[in-house]
Tab-separated table of C-alpha atoms in Angstrom:
chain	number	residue	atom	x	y	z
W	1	UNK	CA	-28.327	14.410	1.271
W	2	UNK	CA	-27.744	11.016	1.990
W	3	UNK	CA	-28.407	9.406	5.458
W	4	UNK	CA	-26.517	6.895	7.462
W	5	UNK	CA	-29.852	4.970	7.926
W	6	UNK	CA	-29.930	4.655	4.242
W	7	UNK	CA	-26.308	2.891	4.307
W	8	UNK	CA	-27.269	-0.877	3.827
W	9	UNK	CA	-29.987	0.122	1.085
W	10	UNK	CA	-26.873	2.229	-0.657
W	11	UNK	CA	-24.204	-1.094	-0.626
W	12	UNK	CA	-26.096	-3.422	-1.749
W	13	UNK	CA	-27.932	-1.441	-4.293
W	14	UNK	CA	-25.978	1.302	-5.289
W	15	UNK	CA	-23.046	-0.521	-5.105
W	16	UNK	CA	-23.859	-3.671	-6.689
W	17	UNK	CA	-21.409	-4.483	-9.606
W	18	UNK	CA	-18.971	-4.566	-6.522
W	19	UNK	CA	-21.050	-6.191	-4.300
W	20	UNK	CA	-21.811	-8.771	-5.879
W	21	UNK	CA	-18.202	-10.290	-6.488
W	22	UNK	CA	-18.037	-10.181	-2.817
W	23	UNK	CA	-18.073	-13.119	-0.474
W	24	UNK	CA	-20.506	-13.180	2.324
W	25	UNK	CA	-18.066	-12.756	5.441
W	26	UNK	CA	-16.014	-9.467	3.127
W	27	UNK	CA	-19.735	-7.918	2.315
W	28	UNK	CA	-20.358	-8.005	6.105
W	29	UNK	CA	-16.947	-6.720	6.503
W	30	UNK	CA	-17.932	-3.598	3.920
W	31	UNK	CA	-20.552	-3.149	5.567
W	32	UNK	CA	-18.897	-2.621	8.923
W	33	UNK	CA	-16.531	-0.271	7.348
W	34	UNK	CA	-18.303	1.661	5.182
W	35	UNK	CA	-19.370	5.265	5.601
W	36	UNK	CA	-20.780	8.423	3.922
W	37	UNK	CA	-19.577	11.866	3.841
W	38	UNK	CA	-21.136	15.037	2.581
W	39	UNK	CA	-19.448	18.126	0.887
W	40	UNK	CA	-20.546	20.941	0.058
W	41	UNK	CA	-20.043	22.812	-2.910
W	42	UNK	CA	-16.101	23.093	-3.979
W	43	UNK	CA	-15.693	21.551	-0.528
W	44	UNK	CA	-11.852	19.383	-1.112
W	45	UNK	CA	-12.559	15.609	-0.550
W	46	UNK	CA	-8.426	14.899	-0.859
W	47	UNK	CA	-5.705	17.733	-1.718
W	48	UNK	CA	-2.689	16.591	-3.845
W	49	UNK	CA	0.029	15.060	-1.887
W	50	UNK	CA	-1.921	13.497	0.650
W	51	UNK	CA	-1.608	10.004	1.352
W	52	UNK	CA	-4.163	7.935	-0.085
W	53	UNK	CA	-6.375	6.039	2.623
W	54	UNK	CA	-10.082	5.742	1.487
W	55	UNK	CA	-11.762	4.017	-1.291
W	56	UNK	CA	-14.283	6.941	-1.978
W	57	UNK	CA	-17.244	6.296	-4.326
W	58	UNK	CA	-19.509	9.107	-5.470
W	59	UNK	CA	-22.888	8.322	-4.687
W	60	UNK	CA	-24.836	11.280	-5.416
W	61	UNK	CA	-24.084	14.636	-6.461
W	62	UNK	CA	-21.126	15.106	-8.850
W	63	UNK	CA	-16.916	15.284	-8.569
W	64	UNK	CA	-14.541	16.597	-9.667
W	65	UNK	CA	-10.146	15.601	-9.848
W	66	UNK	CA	-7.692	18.102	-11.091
W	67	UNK	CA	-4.584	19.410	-10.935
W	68	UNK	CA	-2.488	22.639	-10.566
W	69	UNK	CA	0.268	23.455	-13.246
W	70	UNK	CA	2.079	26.357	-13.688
W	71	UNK	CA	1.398	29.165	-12.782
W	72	UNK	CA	-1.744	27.587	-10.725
W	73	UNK	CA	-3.299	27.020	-13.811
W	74	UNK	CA	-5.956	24.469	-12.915
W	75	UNK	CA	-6.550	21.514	-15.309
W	76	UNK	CA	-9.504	19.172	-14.424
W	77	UNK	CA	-8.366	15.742	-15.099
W	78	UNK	CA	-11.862	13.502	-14.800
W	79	UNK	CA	-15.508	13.899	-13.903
W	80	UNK	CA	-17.416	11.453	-11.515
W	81	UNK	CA	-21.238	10.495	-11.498
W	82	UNK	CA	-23.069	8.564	-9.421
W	83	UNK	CA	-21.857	5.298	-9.075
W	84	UNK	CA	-18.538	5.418	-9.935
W	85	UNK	CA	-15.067	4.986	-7.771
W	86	UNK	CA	-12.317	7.052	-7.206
W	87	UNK	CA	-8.820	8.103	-5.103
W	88	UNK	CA	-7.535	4.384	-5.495
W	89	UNK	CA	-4.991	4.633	-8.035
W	90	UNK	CA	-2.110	6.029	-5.690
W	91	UNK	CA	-2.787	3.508	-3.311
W	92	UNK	CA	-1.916	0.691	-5.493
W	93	UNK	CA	0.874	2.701	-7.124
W	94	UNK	CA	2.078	3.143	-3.374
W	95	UNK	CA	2.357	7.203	-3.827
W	96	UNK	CA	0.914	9.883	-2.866
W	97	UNK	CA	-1.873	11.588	-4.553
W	98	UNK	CA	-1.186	13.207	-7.118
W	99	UNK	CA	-4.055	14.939	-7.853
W	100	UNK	CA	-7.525	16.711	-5.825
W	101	UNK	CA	-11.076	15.993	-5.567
W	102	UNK	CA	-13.764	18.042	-4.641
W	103	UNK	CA	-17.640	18.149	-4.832
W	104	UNK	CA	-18.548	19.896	-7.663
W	105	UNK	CA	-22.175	20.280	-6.334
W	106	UNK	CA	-23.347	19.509	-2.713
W	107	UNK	CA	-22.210	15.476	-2.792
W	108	UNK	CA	-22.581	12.686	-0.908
W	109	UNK	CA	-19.905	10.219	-0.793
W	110	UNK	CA	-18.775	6.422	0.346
W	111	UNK	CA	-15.465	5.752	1.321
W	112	UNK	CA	-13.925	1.993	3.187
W	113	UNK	CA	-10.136	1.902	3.984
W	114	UNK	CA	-8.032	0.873	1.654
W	115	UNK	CA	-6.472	-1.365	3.777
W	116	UNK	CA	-9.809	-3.079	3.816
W	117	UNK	CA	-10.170	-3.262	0.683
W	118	UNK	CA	-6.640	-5.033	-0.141
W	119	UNK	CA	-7.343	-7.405	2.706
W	120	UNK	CA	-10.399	-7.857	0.324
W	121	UNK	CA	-8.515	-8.037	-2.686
W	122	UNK	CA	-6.111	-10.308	-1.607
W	123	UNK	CA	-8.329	-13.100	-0.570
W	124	UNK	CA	-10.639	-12.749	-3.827
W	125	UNK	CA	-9.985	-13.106	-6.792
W	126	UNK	CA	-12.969	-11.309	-8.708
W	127	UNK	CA	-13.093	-8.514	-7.058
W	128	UNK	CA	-9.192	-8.197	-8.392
W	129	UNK	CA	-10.431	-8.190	-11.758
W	130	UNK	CA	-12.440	-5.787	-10.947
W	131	UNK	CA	-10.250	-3.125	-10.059
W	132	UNK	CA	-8.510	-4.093	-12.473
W	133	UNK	CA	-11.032	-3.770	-15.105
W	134	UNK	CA	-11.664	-0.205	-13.423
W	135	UNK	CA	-8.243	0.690	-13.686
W	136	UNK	CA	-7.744	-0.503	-17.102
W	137	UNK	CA	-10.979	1.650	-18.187
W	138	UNK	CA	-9.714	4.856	-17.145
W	139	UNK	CA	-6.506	4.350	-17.871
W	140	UNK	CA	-7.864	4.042	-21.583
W	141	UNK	CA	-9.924	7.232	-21.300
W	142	UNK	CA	-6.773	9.141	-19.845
W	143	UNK	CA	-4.858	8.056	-23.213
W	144	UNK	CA	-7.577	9.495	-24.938
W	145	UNK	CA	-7.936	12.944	-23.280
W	146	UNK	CA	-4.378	13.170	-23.622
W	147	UNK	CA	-4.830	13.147	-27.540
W	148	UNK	CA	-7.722	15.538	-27.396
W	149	UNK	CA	-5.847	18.095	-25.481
W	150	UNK	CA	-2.624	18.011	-27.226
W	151	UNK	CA	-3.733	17.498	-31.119
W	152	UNK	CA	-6.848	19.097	-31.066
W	153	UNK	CA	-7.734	22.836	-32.020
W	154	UNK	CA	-9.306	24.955	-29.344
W	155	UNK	CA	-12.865	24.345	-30.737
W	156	UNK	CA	-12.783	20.814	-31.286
W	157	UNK	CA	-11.522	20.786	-27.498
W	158	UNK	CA	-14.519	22.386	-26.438
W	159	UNK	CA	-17.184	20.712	-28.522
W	160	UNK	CA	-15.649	17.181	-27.041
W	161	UNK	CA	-16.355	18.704	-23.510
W	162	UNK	CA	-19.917	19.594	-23.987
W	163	UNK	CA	-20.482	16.150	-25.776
W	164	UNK	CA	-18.547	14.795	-22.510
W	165	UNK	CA	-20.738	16.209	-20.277
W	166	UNK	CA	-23.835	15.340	-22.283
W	167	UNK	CA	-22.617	11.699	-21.945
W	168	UNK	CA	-21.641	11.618	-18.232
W	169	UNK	CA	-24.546	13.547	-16.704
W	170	UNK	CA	-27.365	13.214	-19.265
W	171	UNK	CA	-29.710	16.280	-20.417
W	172	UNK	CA	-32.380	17.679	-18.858
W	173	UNK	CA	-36.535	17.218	-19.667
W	174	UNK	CA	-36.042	18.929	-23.051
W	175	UNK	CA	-33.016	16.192	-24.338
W	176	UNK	CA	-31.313	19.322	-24.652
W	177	UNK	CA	-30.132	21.114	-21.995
W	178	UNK	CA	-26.667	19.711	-19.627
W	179	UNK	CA	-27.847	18.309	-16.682
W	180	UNK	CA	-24.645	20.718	-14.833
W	181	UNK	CA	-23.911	24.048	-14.634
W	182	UNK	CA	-20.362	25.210	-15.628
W	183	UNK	CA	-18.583	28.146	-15.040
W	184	UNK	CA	-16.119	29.350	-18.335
W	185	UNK	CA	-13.221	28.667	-15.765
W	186	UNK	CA	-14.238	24.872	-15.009
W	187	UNK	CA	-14.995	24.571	-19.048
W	188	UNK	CA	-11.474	25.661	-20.075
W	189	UNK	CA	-10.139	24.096	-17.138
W	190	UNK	CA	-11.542	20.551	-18.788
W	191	UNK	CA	-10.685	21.908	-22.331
W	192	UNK	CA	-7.166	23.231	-21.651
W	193	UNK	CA	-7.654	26.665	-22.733
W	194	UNK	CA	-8.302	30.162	-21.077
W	195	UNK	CA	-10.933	31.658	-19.431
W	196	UNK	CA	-11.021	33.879	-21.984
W	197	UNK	CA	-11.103	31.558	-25.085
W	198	UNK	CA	-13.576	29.543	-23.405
W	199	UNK	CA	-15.563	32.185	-23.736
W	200	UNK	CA	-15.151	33.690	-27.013
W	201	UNK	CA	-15.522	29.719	-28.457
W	202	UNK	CA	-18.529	29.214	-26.653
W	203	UNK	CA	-20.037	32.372	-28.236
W	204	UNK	CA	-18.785	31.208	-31.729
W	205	UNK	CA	-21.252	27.990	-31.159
W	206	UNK	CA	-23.565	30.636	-30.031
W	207	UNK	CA	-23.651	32.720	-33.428
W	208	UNK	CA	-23.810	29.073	-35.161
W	209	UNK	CA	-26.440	28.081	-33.582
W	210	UNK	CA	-24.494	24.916	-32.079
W	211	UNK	CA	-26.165	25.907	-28.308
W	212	UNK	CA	-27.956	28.137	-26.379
W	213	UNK	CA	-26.393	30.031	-23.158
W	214	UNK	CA	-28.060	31.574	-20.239
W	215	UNK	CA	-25.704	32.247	-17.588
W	216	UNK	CA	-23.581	28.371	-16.573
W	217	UNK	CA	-26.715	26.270	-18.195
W	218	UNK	CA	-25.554	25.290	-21.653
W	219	UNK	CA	-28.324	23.807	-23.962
W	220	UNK	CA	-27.156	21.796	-27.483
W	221	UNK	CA	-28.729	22.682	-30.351
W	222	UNK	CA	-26.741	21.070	-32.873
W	223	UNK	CA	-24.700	17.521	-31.145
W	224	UNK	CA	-24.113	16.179	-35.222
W	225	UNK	CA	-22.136	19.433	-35.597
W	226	UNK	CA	-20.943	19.820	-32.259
W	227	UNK	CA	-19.245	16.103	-33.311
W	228	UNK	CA	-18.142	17.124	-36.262
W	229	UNK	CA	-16.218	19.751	-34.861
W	230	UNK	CA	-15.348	17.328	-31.878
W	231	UNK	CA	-13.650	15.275	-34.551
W	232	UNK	CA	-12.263	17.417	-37.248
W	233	UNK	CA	-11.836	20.677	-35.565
């Protein structure tokens, strides 16, 4: 896990696309407010309905936000890699949050109060813009998952997940296998489906020789069909 004597390395480096649209005096000030947390596995970083006080930004390990529906159905909303920010929405919106995070795998993770970071805000302009730019950028892919999970068929649902996950956490040695294991209740929870016809999908690709399964590790086989099917159903 990540150290505190690592934590000037990690801003300036890790952090960079925000650093750099930072004045001097504010990246002194980041640096005197920044600090790392570890969680372990399924450990909750923030539970829905908490007030929103940290700026958290994953910096290595992987997260995960959802949300319970009825009957506590769980419904993962958005996966996090390594560098990417998070937790900041219901700040600005002046709400609670609406949603959880938690580590999906051991995780280490920044954070700076927020009200830091609209002291920051307010007295530069650029680093406006690029929350805003942020903001803007999942607020497109949320308009997007919305039309996957409401107009697509269970197996084009599923095949868009894997090919998510390919894209947001890469593939191991072989260009093949998903560099994270999944449970069938975390892949229907990002599909919106059951347990159940996570499972029987998932062995459909199987017997069509879409992927390979061994226990959570998933391996692709076939992405041009798994696309296809992402696309068409």
């Amino acid at each position: 896990m990540i150290k505190k004597s690592d934590l000037e390395q990690i801003i300036s480096q890790d952090l960079s696309e925000l650093w750099n649209v930072l004045l001097p005096e504010q990246r002194r000030i980041v640096s005197q407010h920044f600090s790392i947390q570890n969680y372990k596995k399924n450990q909750i970083i923030y539970a829905e309905g908490e007030m929103p006080e940290q700026l958290w930004c994953l910096l290595e390990g992987k997260v995960k936000t959802f949300k319970s529906g009825v009957g506590e159905r769980v419904q993962i909303i958005r996966l996090y890699r390594p560098v990417q920010y998070f937790g900041y929405r219901a700040y600005f919106a002046g709400e609670n949050y609406t949603s959880s995070a938690s580590a999906f795998e051991p995780s280490a993770v920044g954070c700076i109060p927020m009200k830091i970071v609209e002291e920051l805000i307010r007295a530069n302009n650029n680093l406006a813009m690029f929350f805003i730019h942020e903001l803007s950028r999942n607020l497109g892919g949320s308009d997007n998952k919305l039309v996957t999970l409401t107009q697509k068929h269970i197996r084009g649902r599923l095949a868009e997940a894997l090919l998510l996950l390919a894209d947001n956490y890469g593939l191991e040695d072989d260009d093949a296998t998903l560099r994270i294991c999944m449970s069938r209740e975390d892949l229907a929870s990002l599909s919106n489906m059951t347990s159940s016809n996570a499972t029987r999908t998932l062995g459909a690709f199987v017997e069509e020789q879409l992927i390979l399964v061994d226990g959570r590790r998933i391996k692709i086989i076939n992405p041009q069909r798994l696309r296809k099917i992402s696309r068409f159903g």
